[in-house]
């Protein structure tokens, strides 16, 4: 059966939904049948309908039925099993390099510490001044702990780090370059392979934050030659509030005497976790990045979303994402410009991730009023209303309704 031809009008919601090969996926998510307009999927994704029964069955059958035997039967291997699935479906990563566990913050800290320890004698961490706050706080904290410096790249908050900007600050003292692949504020997509190559030419390692990319923008970490990456699973991977994060470490950094080691030495990351010996030795492979007991319950919703992503493929997800964000940009140009709204994201779809930020001095108050009428975007200073469009659960009609509501809230009172 041939694919429907997308309509030429990027704002025709009815025609776009009719032509959308992923339209049926929306019905798999809890709440999709409700009138609420949800445009914040890049902060917290909707749950899949299969997840509720799966959680109930887990309580009754695995947790309640198998009890501690579940660790030997499956649970102990879940971090690496799901890590390999994330790697294959979303990251462009071969098996054995990705593991699930801890929060994004904890894994970023581990990865930063491991990377700078692998470059002794170098004293700088390079990061942009508009990176996500946690990344900036962590970089400053690691620098303070170890007597290093952070070299900041000043960037346009409506864009992101370019190759020229990075090249200008790299040098023989650069230990680590830590960047977000998709900027949390603007949705700028960094040039992963080019920026990674520049850092390597300077002798530095690169840590990518994939939190606003994974499950929305196809990635190719192995092809880039990436060193490390961390991402959350509660946005486009729909793992639920507080779902565990994942960390990727390239295979070349997991072998031999120079293999990376992380500073939080918990029992699960030990080479022989049940030996309970007096000294710590890192586990073989990426499992060495783990510290505490795997968060099994927190991985169940993630596994359901990976089932769906493996079914539809990231190529189709990205095509839908670009169409959704094109619709927002076209409607903003046509209907919001007269109210003084500016686009604070890249205009070109190939440079833009899965969200769009619209800037206006009144957007914080507009966001409050939209939430009161069950239209849910989010707000980011300065004056940015951010629309996070999750490709598998967001319809074009939903986007149209949200944009109409924004226009109504910005219109002067009659």
Coordinates of C-alpha atoms in Angstrom, one line a residue, residues 18-245:
X18 CA -5.1 12.1 7.1
X19 CA -1.7 11.6 5.4
X20 CA 0.2 10.8 8.5
X21 CA 1.5 7.2 8.5
X22 CA 2.0 7.3 12.2
X23 CA -1.5 8.8 13.1
X24 CA -2.7 5.5 14.6
X25 CA 0.1 5.5 17.1
X26 CA -1.6 8.3 19.0
X27 CA -4.4 6.0 20.1
X28 CA -1.8 3.9 22.0
X29 CA -1.2 6.6 24.5
X30 CA -3.3 7.3 27.7
X31 CA -5.2 10.5 27.4
X32 CA -5.1 10.9 23.6
X33 CA -8.9 10.8 23.5
X34 CA -9.2 13.7 25.8
X35 CA -9.6 17.4 24.7
X36 CA -6.5 18.5 26.6
X37 CA -3.9 19.9 24.2
X38 CA -0.5 18.5 25.3
X39 CA 2.5 20.4 23.8
X40 CA 5.1 19.5 26.5
X41 CA 6.2 16.1 25.4
X42 CA 9.8 17.2 25.6
X43 CA 9.4 17.6 29.3
X44 CA 7.3 14.5 30.1
X45 CA 5.9 12.1 27.6
X46 CA 2.5 10.6 27.8
X47 CA 2.3 7.0 29.1
X48 CA 1.4 4.1 26.7
X49 CA -1.8 2.3 27.4
X50 CA 0.0 -1.1 27.7
X51 CA 2.1 0.2 30.6
X52 CA -0.7 0.2 33.2
X53 CA -1.5 -3.5 32.7
X54 CA 2.3 -4.3 32.5
X55 CA 2.9 -2.6 35.8
X56 CA 0.0 -4.5 37.4
X57 CA 1.2 -7.8 36.0
X58 CA 4.7 -7.1 37.2
X59 CA 3.5 -6.5 40.8
X60 CA 1.4 -9.7 40.8
X61 CA 3.6 -12.1 38.8
X62 CA 7.2 -11.0 38.9
X63 CA 7.6 -9.0 42.1
X64 CA 4.9 -10.7 44.0
X65 CA 5.3 -14.2 42.5
X66 CA 9.1 -14.5 42.0
X67 CA 10.3 -12.1 44.7
X68 CA 14.1 -12.1 45.1
X69 CA 14.4 -14.8 42.4
X70 CA 13.6 -12.1 39.9
X71 CA 17.2 -10.8 40.2
X72 CA 18.7 -14.0 38.9
X73 CA 16.0 -14.5 36.3
X74 CA 16.0 -11.1 34.6
X75 CA 16.2 -8.0 36.7
X76 CA 20.0 -7.9 37.1
X77 CA 20.5 -7.8 33.3
X78 CA 17.8 -5.2 32.5
X79 CA 20.2 -2.2 32.6
X80 CA 22.4 -3.6 29.8
X81 CA 19.5 -5.3 27.9
X82 CA 17.6 -2.0 27.7
X83 CA 20.8 -0.1 27.1
X84 CA 21.5 -2.2 24.0
X85 CA 17.9 -1.6 22.8
X86 CA 18.2 2.2 23.2
X87 CA 21.6 2.0 21.4
X88 CA 20.1 0.1 18.4
X89 CA 16.8 1.9 18.1
X90 CA 17.9 5.5 18.9
X91 CA 21.6 6.1 19.3
X92 CA 23.3 4.3 16.3
X93 CA 25.4 2.4 18.9
X94 CA 26.6 -1.2 18.8
X95 CA 25.8 -3.5 21.7
X96 CA 27.8 -3.3 24.9
X97 CA 28.2 0.5 25.1
X98 CA 24.9 1.7 26.7
X99 CA 23.5 1.0 30.1
X100 CA 20.5 2.3 32.0
X101 CA 20.6 3.4 35.7
X102 CA 20.7 6.5 38.0
X103 CA 19.4 9.9 37.1
X104 CA 20.6 12.1 34.2
X105 CA 22.4 14.3 36.7
X106 CA 24.3 11.4 38.4
X107 CA 25.3 9.9 35.1
X108 CA 26.5 13.2 33.7
X109 CA 28.6 13.7 36.9
X110 CA 30.1 10.2 36.5
X111 CA 30.8 10.7 32.8
X112 CA 32.5 14.1 33.4
X113 CA 34.7 12.8 36.2
X114 CA 35.7 9.7 34.1
X115 CA 36.5 11.9 31.1
X116 CA 38.7 14.4 32.8
X117 CA 40.5 11.7 34.7
X118 CA 41.4 10.2 31.4
X119 CA 43.2 13.4 30.3
X120 CA 45.7 14.0 33.2
X121 CA 47.6 17.2 32.9
X122 CA 44.8 19.1 31.1
X123 CA 42.8 21.6 33.1
X124 CA 39.8 22.8 31.0
X125 CA 36.2 21.7 30.5
X126 CA 34.6 23.5 27.5
X127 CA 30.8 24.1 27.6
X128 CA 28.4 26.7 26.2
X129 CA 26.9 29.3 28.4
X130 CA 23.3 28.4 27.4
X131 CA 23.6 24.6 28.1
X132 CA 21.0 23.1 30.3
X133 CA 21.5 24.4 33.9
X134 CA 22.3 21.0 35.4
X135 CA 25.1 20.5 32.9
X136 CA 26.5 23.9 33.7
X137 CA 26.3 23.4 37.4
X138 CA 27.9 20.0 37.2
X139 CA 30.8 21.3 35.0
X140 CA 31.5 24.1 37.5
X141 CA 31.3 21.6 40.4
X142 CA 33.7 19.1 38.8
X143 CA 36.1 21.9 38.0
X144 CA 35.9 23.1 41.6
X145 CA 36.5 19.6 43.0
X146 CA 39.5 18.9 40.8
X147 CA 41.1 22.4 40.4
X148 CA 40.1 22.7 36.8
X149 CA 38.6 25.6 34.8
X150 CA 35.4 25.9 32.7
X151 CA 35.9 27.6 29.3
X152 CA 32.6 29.0 28.4
X153 CA 31.4 29.5 24.8
X154 CA 28.9 32.4 24.5
X155 CA 26.1 31.4 22.2
X156 CA 22.9 32.9 20.8
X157 CA 20.0 31.5 23.0
X158 CA 18.0 31.1 19.8
X159 CA 20.7 28.9 18.3
X160 CA 23.6 26.8 19.6
X161 CA 27.3 26.0 19.4
X162 CA 28.9 26.1 15.9
X163 CA 32.1 24.6 14.7
X164 CA 33.8 28.0 14.5
X165 CA 32.9 28.8 18.0
X166 CA 34.2 25.5 19.4
X167 CA 37.4 25.7 17.3
X168 CA 38.2 29.1 18.8
X169 CA 38.3 27.8 22.4
X170 CA 40.0 24.4 22.0
X171 CA 43.6 23.9 22.8
X172 CA 46.2 21.7 24.4
X173 CA 44.7 22.3 27.9
X174 CA 41.2 21.1 26.9
X175 CA 40.3 17.8 28.7
X176 CA 36.6 17.6 28.0
X177 CA 34.0 19.2 25.7
X178 CA 30.5 18.8 27.1
X179 CA 27.6 19.8 24.9
X180 CA 23.9 19.2 24.3
X181 CA 23.1 17.7 20.9
X182 CA 19.7 19.5 20.9
X183 CA 19.7 22.8 22.8
X184 CA 17.0 22.7 25.5
X185 CA 15.9 26.3 24.8
X186 CA 16.1 26.7 21.0
X187 CA 16.1 23.1 19.7
X188 CA 19.3 23.9 17.7
X189 CA 20.8 20.6 16.5
X190 CA 24.6 20.6 17.0
X191 CA 26.8 19.1 14.3
X192 CA 27.7 16.0 16.2
X193 CA 30.3 14.5 13.9
X194 CA 32.0 17.9 13.1
X195 CA 32.2 19.0 16.8
X196 CA 33.4 15.6 17.9
X197 CA 36.1 15.6 15.3
X198 CA 37.3 19.1 16.3
X199 CA 37.6 18.1 20.0
X200 CA 39.5 14.9 19.1
X201 CA 41.9 17.0 16.9
X202 CA 42.7 18.9 20.1
X203 CA 43.2 15.7 22.1
X204 CA 40.0 16.1 24.2
X205 CA 37.1 13.8 24.9
X206 CA 33.5 14.7 24.1
X207 CA 30.4 14.2 26.3
X208 CA 27.0 14.6 24.6
X209 CA 23.8 15.3 26.5
X210 CA 21.1 13.7 24.4
X211 CA 18.1 14.5 26.6
X212 CA 16.3 16.5 24.0
X213 CA 17.4 14.3 21.1
X214 CA 16.8 10.7 22.0
X215 CA 13.6 9.3 20.6
X216 CA 13.1 12.5 18.5
X217 CA 16.2 13.0 16.3
X218 CA 18.1 10.0 14.8
X219 CA 21.6 9.7 16.3
X220 CA 24.8 8.0 15.1
X221 CA 27.2 8.0 18.0
X222 CA 29.4 5.2 16.7
X223 CA 29.7 6.9 13.3
X224 CA 30.5 10.2 14.9
X225 CA 33.3 8.7 16.9
X226 CA 31.6 9.9 20.1
X227 CA 33.3 9.2 23.4
X228 CA 30.5 9.5 26.0
X229 CA 26.8 10.4 26.0
X230 CA 24.0 10.7 28.6
X231 CA 20.3 11.1 28.1
X232 CA 17.0 10.9 30.1
X233 CA 14.1 8.5 29.3
X234 CA 11.1 10.5 30.5
X235 CA 10.8 12.8 27.5
X236 CA 10.5 11.2 24.0
X237 CA 11.2 7.7 25.5
X238 CA 8.1 8.0 27.7
X239 CA 9.6 6.3 30.7
X240 CA 7.5 8.3 33.2
X241 CA 8.3 10.8 36.0
X242 CA 11.8 10.1 37.4
X243 CA 12.5 7.3 35.0
X244 CA 16.2 6.3 35.0
X245 CA 18.7 7.8 32.5

